């Protein structure tokens, strides 16, 4: 179902579509917006295939790091925005913010001009978060609408119990939460010899920004690119500059080894496991399901066996996440052994599936009408 604008009197909700990608809010929110705009779907299909994680992930303080990767477009700094030809994006640093400016006025003005926002808030002041009146945490929140009559802002994020969803949040809580993040910036600024120019607010719209509107890579399904990235995922193109001699990162299918190593590191140590990398890996399978469905409908090809494999993989990763949560309560090593066996099976099943997908897509001529109205049957709009 296609996402649509809703405008009733003093209420606007910009297009947003809930998806099964819910691990990291920065990707979940962005994909919820992009998938609500049908013109963006070919670009999504052509990207979000390769992933990266850290070498020695289990020994790192950033144990939750596993994410989509497309550095061949840009660099790591805000790459999910700067690399995307469908996004016109700006950031306003705290150092530019003035006390007399009202964050609610800023939100209403930009939503009225069809711009989405994300801003840093102190979740201590916002009742939708678990941290409410408990402890302070500075965190990004995404905004897609407002209701002036009810004095509410429509926000989406991983709210209470980590669930990614749309919430109505009162103007007063938004103001207090943003003021808390500004105050945190001012305290940090005073503690340093140089000014910290943190971004406090981001504004972006869905507008085609590339110089050329004739690029099949950007506006249409590009099977050559998809096949190339699938090969990258399997590590077949390690001579590519992006992957050569990386001292910090592991890519694609090899990420399984880092996840499995976490189980081996914590066995017998009664140490909790960060589920975020595992959930992000689950999100990768969820998006692969969407991609296969989209290719089937767009190109009129049969990828049923590949789709079914990824549905099974998604389910097994949900099982692994549930097992980790269970382990974090009991510290029973038998749970880790079961989770490790599931991941090992998933690695080899996915490898075989991706090889088959490469062979199928590599033989498909791209001369069909894939610009027709194609709607995802898996996701629904808010």
Short mmCIF file of C-alpha atoms in Angstrom, two decimals:
data_model
loop_
_atom_site.label_atom_id
_atom_site.label_comp_id
_atom_site.label_asym_id
_atom_site.label_seq_id
_atom_site.Cartn_x
_atom_site.Cartn_y
_atom_site.Cartn_z
CA UNK A 1 0.00 0.00 0.00
CA UNK A 2 1.44 3.33 -1.02
CA UNK A 3 2.23 5.90 1.67
CA UNK A 4 0.27 9.13 1.27
CA UNK A 5 0.22 12.62 2.78
CA UNK A 6 -2.53 13.19 5.31
CA UNK A 7 -3.65 16.79 5.82
CA UNK A 8 -6.73 17.58 7.90
CA UNK A 9 -7.03 21.16 9.19
CA UNK A 10 -3.99 21.62 11.42
CA UNK A 11 -2.76 18.03 11.10
CA UNK A 12 -0.15 16.72 8.66
CA UNK A 13 1.55 13.31 8.52
CA UNK A 14 4.12 12.92 5.76
CA UNK A 15 4.37 9.52 3.99
CA UNK A 16 5.79 6.78 6.20
CA UNK A 17 5.56 3.01 5.80
CA UNK A 18 6.21 0.58 8.63
CA UNK A 19 8.58 -2.22 7.68
CA UNK A 20 10.20 -5.27 9.26
CA UNK A 21 13.53 -3.38 9.45
CA UNK A 22 13.52 -2.20 13.06
CA UNK A 23 16.94 -2.81 14.62
CA UNK A 24 18.78 0.49 14.31
CA UNK A 25 16.45 3.49 14.24
CA UNK A 26 18.57 5.42 11.72
CA UNK A 27 18.04 2.71 9.07
CA UNK A 28 14.52 1.74 10.18
CA UNK A 29 13.32 5.35 10.00
CA UNK A 30 15.01 6.11 6.70
CA UNK A 31 13.68 2.97 5.00
CA UNK A 32 10.20 3.66 6.42
CA UNK A 33 10.31 7.00 4.59
CA UNK A 34 11.97 5.85 1.37
CA UNK A 35 9.68 2.83 0.91
CA UNK A 36 6.65 5.10 1.26
CA UNK A 37 7.83 6.87 -1.93
CA UNK A 38 7.46 4.49 -4.85
CA UNK A 39 9.98 6.38 -7.00
CA UNK A 40 12.72 5.54 -4.46
CA UNK A 41 12.18 1.78 -4.53
CA UNK A 42 14.48 0.91 -7.47
CA UNK A 43 17.36 2.66 -5.69
CA UNK A 44 16.64 0.73 -2.50
CA UNK A 45 16.56 -2.47 -4.55
CA UNK A 46 19.97 -1.63 -6.06
CA UNK A 47 21.55 -0.93 -2.67
CA UNK A 48 21.39 -2.03 0.98
CA UNK A 49 22.92 -5.40 0.01
CA UNK A 50 26.43 -5.32 1.44
CA UNK A 51 26.94 -5.17 5.21
CA UNK A 52 29.89 -4.54 7.49
CA UNK A 53 30.87 -5.20 11.07
CA UNK A 54 34.00 -4.81 13.20
CA UNK A 55 36.95 -7.13 13.33
CA UNK A 56 37.02 -8.82 16.73
CA UNK A 57 33.47 -7.61 17.32
CA UNK A 58 33.08 -9.65 20.49
CA UNK A 59 36.04 -7.87 22.11
CA UNK A 60 34.90 -4.40 21.09
CA UNK A 61 33.07 -1.79 23.17
CA UNK A 62 30.95 -1.29 20.05
CA UNK A 63 29.61 -4.84 20.08
CA UNK A 64 26.34 -3.73 18.48
CA UNK A 65 28.05 -2.57 15.26
CA UNK A 66 26.66 -4.27 12.15
CA UNK A 67 25.07 -2.19 9.44
CA UNK A 68 24.36 -1.73 5.74
CA UNK A 69 27.33 -0.51 3.72
CA UNK A 70 27.55 1.49 0.50
CA UNK A 71 30.76 3.42 0.93
CA UNK A 72 31.47 3.25 -2.80
CA UNK A 73 29.07 6.20 -3.09
CA UNK A 74 30.52 8.26 -0.26
CA UNK A 75 32.15 7.93 3.15
CA UNK A 76 30.94 6.79 6.56
CA UNK A 77 29.92 10.26 7.79
CA UNK A 78 26.13 10.38 7.51
CA UNK A 79 26.44 8.18 4.43
CA UNK A 80 22.84 7.02 4.63
CA UNK A 81 21.90 10.61 3.70
CA UNK A 82 24.80 11.94 1.65
CA UNK A 83 25.01 8.84 -0.53
CA UNK A 84 21.33 8.83 -1.39
CA UNK A 85 20.33 10.65 -4.62
CA UNK A 86 16.72 10.91 -3.43
CA UNK A 87 17.49 12.92 -0.30
CA UNK A 88 18.10 16.65 0.01
CA UNK A 89 19.62 16.89 3.46
CA UNK A 90 20.80 19.58 5.88
CA UNK A 91 22.11 19.55 9.44
CA UNK A 92 21.92 22.46 11.86
CA UNK A 93 24.62 22.30 14.57
CA UNK A 94 23.87 23.30 18.13
CA UNK A 95 26.23 26.23 17.74
CA UNK A 96 23.77 27.81 15.27
CA UNK A 97 20.72 27.37 17.52
CA UNK A 98 19.37 30.44 19.27
CA UNK A 99 17.44 30.46 22.55
CA UNK A 100 14.65 32.58 21.07
CA UNK A 101 13.93 29.97 18.40
CA UNK A 102 11.10 27.55 19.08
CA UNK A 103 11.70 23.93 18.08
CA UNK A 104 7.95 23.35 17.60
CA UNK A 105 7.72 26.26 15.16
CA UNK A 106 10.69 24.81 13.32
CA UNK A 107 9.02 21.39 13.12
CA UNK A 108 5.69 22.78 11.89
CA UNK A 109 7.37 24.99 9.28
CA UNK A 110 9.43 22.14 7.82
CA UNK A 111 6.65 19.55 7.84
CA UNK A 112 4.46 22.08 6.02
CA UNK A 113 7.20 22.21 3.38
CA UNK A 114 7.26 18.38 3.11
CA UNK A 115 10.52 18.00 5.03
CA UNK A 116 11.15 15.28 7.58
CA UNK A 117 13.23 16.04 10.66
CA UNK A 118 15.41 14.26 13.15
CA UNK A 119 16.65 15.89 16.31
CA UNK A 120 18.61 14.94 19.37
CA UNK A 121 16.57 14.81 22.55
CA UNK A 122 17.16 13.87 26.16
CA UNK A 123 14.85 10.85 26.53
CA UNK A 124 14.59 11.52 30.28
CA UNK A 125 11.87 14.05 29.46
CA UNK A 126 9.87 12.03 26.92
CA UNK A 127 7.28 9.57 28.26
CA UNK A 128 7.42 7.21 25.24
CA UNK A 129 10.93 6.05 26.21
CA UNK A 130 11.96 3.63 28.95
CA UNK A 131 14.35 6.26 30.31
CA UNK A 132 11.50 8.66 31.17
CA UNK A 133 12.19 10.25 34.58
CA UNK A 134 14.71 7.50 35.19
CA UNK A 135 18.02 8.54 33.63
CA UNK A 136 19.36 10.89 30.96
CA UNK A 137 20.20 9.69 27.46
CA UNK A 138 20.81 11.80 24.35
CA UNK A 139 19.26 10.14 21.32
CA UNK A 140 18.04 10.89 17.79
CA UNK A 141 14.28 11.05 17.21
CA UNK A 142 12.59 11.15 13.78
CA UNK A 143 9.58 13.36 13.07
CA UNK A 144 7.04 13.07 10.25
CA UNK A 145 4.03 15.14 11.30
CA UNK A 146 2.12 17.26 13.79
CA UNK A 147 -1.36 17.88 15.15
CA UNK A 148 -1.75 21.49 16.31
CA UNK A 149 -5.19 20.96 17.86
CA UNK A 150 -3.88 18.19 20.13
CA UNK A 151 -0.44 19.85 20.49
CA UNK A 152 1.31 16.65 19.42
CA UNK A 153 4.19 15.70 17.14
CA UNK A 154 4.23 12.39 15.22
CA UNK A 155 7.56 10.67 15.88
CA UNK A 156 8.98 7.28 15.06
CA UNK A 157 11.82 5.50 16.82
CA UNK A 158 12.64 2.51 19.04
CA UNK A 159 10.53 3.62 21.98
CA UNK A 160 9.54 1.67 25.11
CA UNK A 161 10.93 -1.88 25.24
CA UNK A 162 12.93 -1.06 22.11
CA UNK A 163 9.91 -1.38 19.80
CA UNK A 164 10.11 0.67 16.59
CA UNK A 165 6.78 2.42 16.06
CA UNK A 166 4.96 5.71 15.50
CA UNK A 167 4.16 7.70 18.64
CA UNK A 168 2.30 10.94 19.37
CA UNK A 169 4.41 13.09 21.68
CA UNK A 170 3.21 16.30 23.28
CA UNK A 171 4.78 19.61 22.26
CA UNK A 172 5.92 20.24 25.85
CA UNK A 173 7.86 16.96 26.00
CA UNK A 174 9.53 17.66 22.64
CA UNK A 175 10.55 21.12 23.83
CA UNK A 176 11.93 19.83 27.13
CA UNK A 177 13.71 16.91 25.49
CA UNK A 178 15.38 19.17 22.93
CA UNK A 179 16.32 21.72 25.58
CA UNK A 180 17.93 18.87 27.53
CA UNK A 181 20.11 17.93 24.56
CA UNK A 182 21.06 21.58 23.98
CA UNK A 183 22.04 21.92 27.63
CA UNK A 184 24.11 18.76 27.36
CA UNK A 185 25.90 20.29 24.37
CA UNK A 186 26.58 23.51 26.29
CA UNK A 187 28.05 21.56 29.20
CA UNK A 188 30.22 19.55 26.82
CA UNK A 189 31.33 22.73 25.09
CA UNK A 190 32.41 24.27 28.40
CA UNK A 191 34.48 21.19 29.24
CA UNK A 192 36.55 21.42 26.05
CA UNK A 193 39.07 23.95 24.78
CA UNK A 194 37.52 23.92 21.31
CA UNK A 195 33.87 24.30 20.41
CA UNK A 196 32.00 21.08 19.75
CA UNK A 197 29.81 21.59 16.69
CA UNK A 198 27.46 18.65 17.23
CA UNK A 199 24.53 18.52 14.83
CA UNK A 200 21.40 19.12 16.88
CA UNK A 201 18.84 18.97 14.13
CA UNK A 202 18.60 17.35 10.70
CA UNK A 203 16.13 18.28 7.96
CA UNK A 204 15.62 16.36 4.73
CA UNK A 205 13.14 16.01 1.90
CA UNK A 206 12.59 13.33 -0.73
CA UNK A 207 13.77 15.11 -3.87
CA UNK A 208 15.90 13.76 -6.70
CA UNK A 209 19.28 15.44 -6.27
CA UNK A 210 21.61 13.67 -8.73
CA UNK A 211 22.99 15.67 -11.65
CA UNK A 212 21.88 13.18 -14.29
CA UNK A 213 18.32 11.89 -14.46
CA UNK A 214 19.26 9.27 -17.05
CA UNK A 215 21.22 6.95 -14.79
CA UNK A 216 19.71 3.47 -14.71
CA UNK A 217 21.59 2.92 -11.45
CA UNK A 218 19.50 5.59 -9.74
CA UNK A 219 16.09 5.55 -11.40
CA UNK A 220 15.67 1.95 -12.53
CA UNK A 221 16.46 -1.54 -11.37
CA UNK A 222 20.10 -2.24 -12.18
CA UNK A 223 20.69 -5.99 -12.24
CA UNK A 224 24.40 -5.56 -12.99
CA UNK A 225 24.83 -3.56 -9.78
CA UNK A 226 22.70 -5.98 -7.74
CA UNK A 227 24.71 -8.97 -8.97
CA UNK A 228 27.97 -7.13 -8.32
CA UNK A 229 26.95 -6.34 -4.73
CA UNK A 230 25.78 -9.91 -4.15
CA UNK A 231 29.24 -11.05 -5.25
CA UNK A 232 30.75 -8.48 -2.89
CA UNK A 233 28.60 -9.93 -0.12
CA UNK A 234 30.17 -13.35 -0.75
CA UNK A 235 33.65 -11.83 -0.81
CA UNK A 236 34.29 -12.58 -4.48
CA UNK A 237 35.51 -9.03 -5.21
CA UNK A 238 38.03 -8.53 -2.43
CA UNK A 239 40.33 -6.70 -4.84
CA UNK A 240 37.89 -3.77 -4.84
CA UNK A 241 39.48 -0.75 -3.15
CA UNK A 242 36.77 -0.51 -0.50
CA UNK A 243 37.54 -3.99 0.83
CA UNK A 244 41.30 -4.18 0.37
CA UNK A 245 43.44 -4.58 3.48
CA UNK A 246 40.83 -3.22 5.87
CA UNK A 247 42.27 -3.07 9.37
CA UNK A 248 38.96 -2.49 11.13
CA UNK A 249 36.08 -4.02 9.22
CA UNK A 250 34.65 -7.35 8.11
CA UNK A 251 32.21 -7.46 5.19
CA UNK A 252 29.30 -9.53 3.95
CA UNK A 253 28.97 -13.25 4.64
CA UNK A 254 32.12 -13.17 6.81
CA UNK A 255 30.14 -11.17 9.38
CA UNK A 256 28.66 -14.48 10.51
CA UNK A 257 32.09 -15.47 11.84
CA UNK A 258 32.20 -12.38 14.08
CA UNK A 259 28.72 -13.08 15.46
CA UNK A 260 29.56 -16.71 16.17
CA UNK A 261 32.81 -15.65 17.84
CA UNK A 262 30.80 -13.61 20.37
CA UNK A 263 29.23 -16.82 21.70
CA UNK A 264 32.64 -18.43 22.03
CA UNK A 265 34.04 -15.40 23.88
CA UNK A 266 31.29 -15.15 26.52
CA UNK A 267 30.90 -18.88 27.31
CA UNK A 268 31.43 -19.50 30.98
CA UNK A 269 31.85 -15.80 31.79
CA UNK A 270 28.27 -14.85 32.74
CA UNK A 271 28.51 -11.83 30.47
CA UNK A 272 25.53 -10.27 28.71
CA UNK A 273 25.43 -10.17 24.90
CA UNK A 274 24.42 -7.06 22.94
CA UNK A 275 21.58 -8.17 20.62
CA UNK A 276 21.82 -5.19 18.23
CA UNK A 277 24.25 -6.72 15.72
CA UNK A 278 22.17 -9.91 15.58
CA UNK A 279 18.96 -7.94 15.09
CA UNK A 280 20.60 -5.85 12.39
CA UNK A 281 21.60 -9.07 10.61
CA UNK A 282 17.94 -10.11 10.84
CA UNK A 283 17.00 -6.76 9.25
CA UNK A 284 19.33 -7.57 6.35
CA UNK A 285 17.34 -10.76 5.69
CA UNK A 286 14.05 -8.85 5.96
CA UNK A 287 15.18 -6.38 3.32
CA UNK A 288 16.39 -9.21 1.09
CA UNK A 289 12.86 -10.64 1.25
CA UNK A 290 11.46 -7.28 0.15
CA UNK A 291 14.07 -7.04 -2.64
CA UNK A 292 13.23 -10.49 -4.00
CA UNK A 293 9.48 -9.73 -3.92
CA UNK A 294 10.11 -6.43 -5.69
CA UNK A 295 12.24 -8.09 -8.39
CA UNK A 296 9.64 -10.82 -8.90
CA UNK A 297 6.82 -8.32 -9.36
CA UNK A 298 8.85 -5.82 -11.39
CA UNK A 299 10.59 -8.24 -13.77
CA UNK A 300 8.04 -11.06 -13.83
CA UNK A 301 10.59 -13.68 -12.77
CA UNK A 302 10.28 -16.64 -10.42
CA UNK A 303 12.51 -16.34 -7.35
CA UNK A 304 10.24 -18.32 -5.04
CA UNK A 305 12.92 -20.67 -3.69
CA UNK A 306 15.24 -17.74 -2.89
CA UNK A 307 12.39 -15.87 -1.20
CA UNK A 308 11.49 -18.90 0.90
CA UNK A 309 15.09 -19.36 1.99
CA UNK A 310 15.29 -15.77 3.20
CA UNK A 311 11.95 -16.09 5.01
CA UNK A 312 13.44 -19.09 6.83
CA UNK A 313 16.66 -17.17 7.57
CA UNK A 314 14.69 -14.23 8.96
CA UNK A 315 12.77 -16.59 11.24
CA UNK A 316 15.97 -18.29 12.44
CA UNK A 317 17.55 -14.92 13.30
CA UNK A 318 14.45 -14.04 15.30
CA UNK A 319 15.00 -17.32 17.15
CA UNK A 320 18.66 -16.43 17.75
CA UNK A 321 17.68 -13.03 19.17
CA UNK A 322 15.16 -14.72 21.47
CA UNK A 323 17.82 -17.20 22.60
CA UNK A 324 20.27 -14.39 23.38
CA UNK A 325 17.65 -12.61 25.48
CA UNK A 326 17.05 -15.89 27.31
CA UNK A 327 20.80 -16.38 27.82
CA UNK A 328 21.16 -12.85 29.23
CA UNK A 329 18.77 -13.89 32.01
CA UNK A 330 20.14 -17.36 32.76
CA UNK A 331 23.78 -17.46 31.51
CA UNK A 332 23.30 -21.08 30.42
CA UNK A 333 26.00 -22.04 27.89
CA UNK A 334 23.70 -24.66 26.35
CA UNK A 335 21.64 -21.78 24.95
CA UNK A 336 24.73 -20.35 23.25
CA UNK A 337 25.57 -23.72 21.70
CA UNK A 338 22.09 -23.88 20.17
CA UNK A 339 22.34 -20.29 18.88
CA UNK A 340 25.80 -20.97 17.43
CA UNK A 341 24.53 -24.05 15.57
CA UNK A 342 21.66 -22.04 14.09
CA UNK A 343 24.01 -19.28 12.87
CA UNK A 344 26.39 -21.80 11.33
CA UNK A 345 23.51 -23.39 9.43
CA UNK A 346 22.27 -19.94 8.33
CA UNK A 347 25.68 -18.98 6.97
CA UNK A 348 25.91 -21.92 4.59
CA UNK A 349 22.25 -21.78 3.59
CA UNK A 350 22.53 -18.09 2.74
CA UNK A 351 25.75 -18.60 0.82
CA UNK A 352 24.10 -21.25 -1.37
CA UNK A 353 21.02 -19.04 -1.83
CA UNK A 354 23.05 -15.98 -2.87
CA UNK A 355 25.03 -18.04 -5.40
CA UNK A 356 21.76 -19.28 -6.88
CA UNK A 357 20.37 -15.72 -6.93
CA UNK A 358 23.48 -14.46 -8.74
CA UNK A 359 23.06 -17.16 -11.38
CA UNK A 360 19.36 -16.41 -11.85
CA UNK A 361 19.70 -12.62 -12.05
CA UNK A 362 22.86 -12.80 -14.15
CA UNK A 363 20.91 -14.58 -16.90
CA UNK A 364 17.93 -12.19 -16.86
CA UNK A 365 17.87 -9.55 -19.67
CA UNK A 366 16.67 -6.20 -18.34
CA UNK A 367 14.36 -5.19 -21.15
CA UNK A 368 11.00 -5.51 -19.41
CA UNK A 369 8.66 -2.79 -18.18
CA UNK A 370 9.72 -2.61 -14.56
CA UNK A 371 8.54 0.97 -14.08
CA UNK A 372 4.96 -0.16 -13.59
CA UNK A 373 3.13 0.48 -10.33
CA UNK A 374 4.72 -2.06 -8.01
CA UNK A 375 3.62 -2.08 -4.37
CA UNK A 376 5.12 -4.21 -1.63
CA UNK A 377 2.75 -6.86 -0.35
CA UNK A 378 4.82 -7.32 2.81
CA UNK A 379 4.77 -3.83 4.27
CA UNK A 380 1.89 -1.58 5.21
CA UNK A 381 1.66 2.17 5.56
CA UNK A 382 0.87 3.96 8.76
#
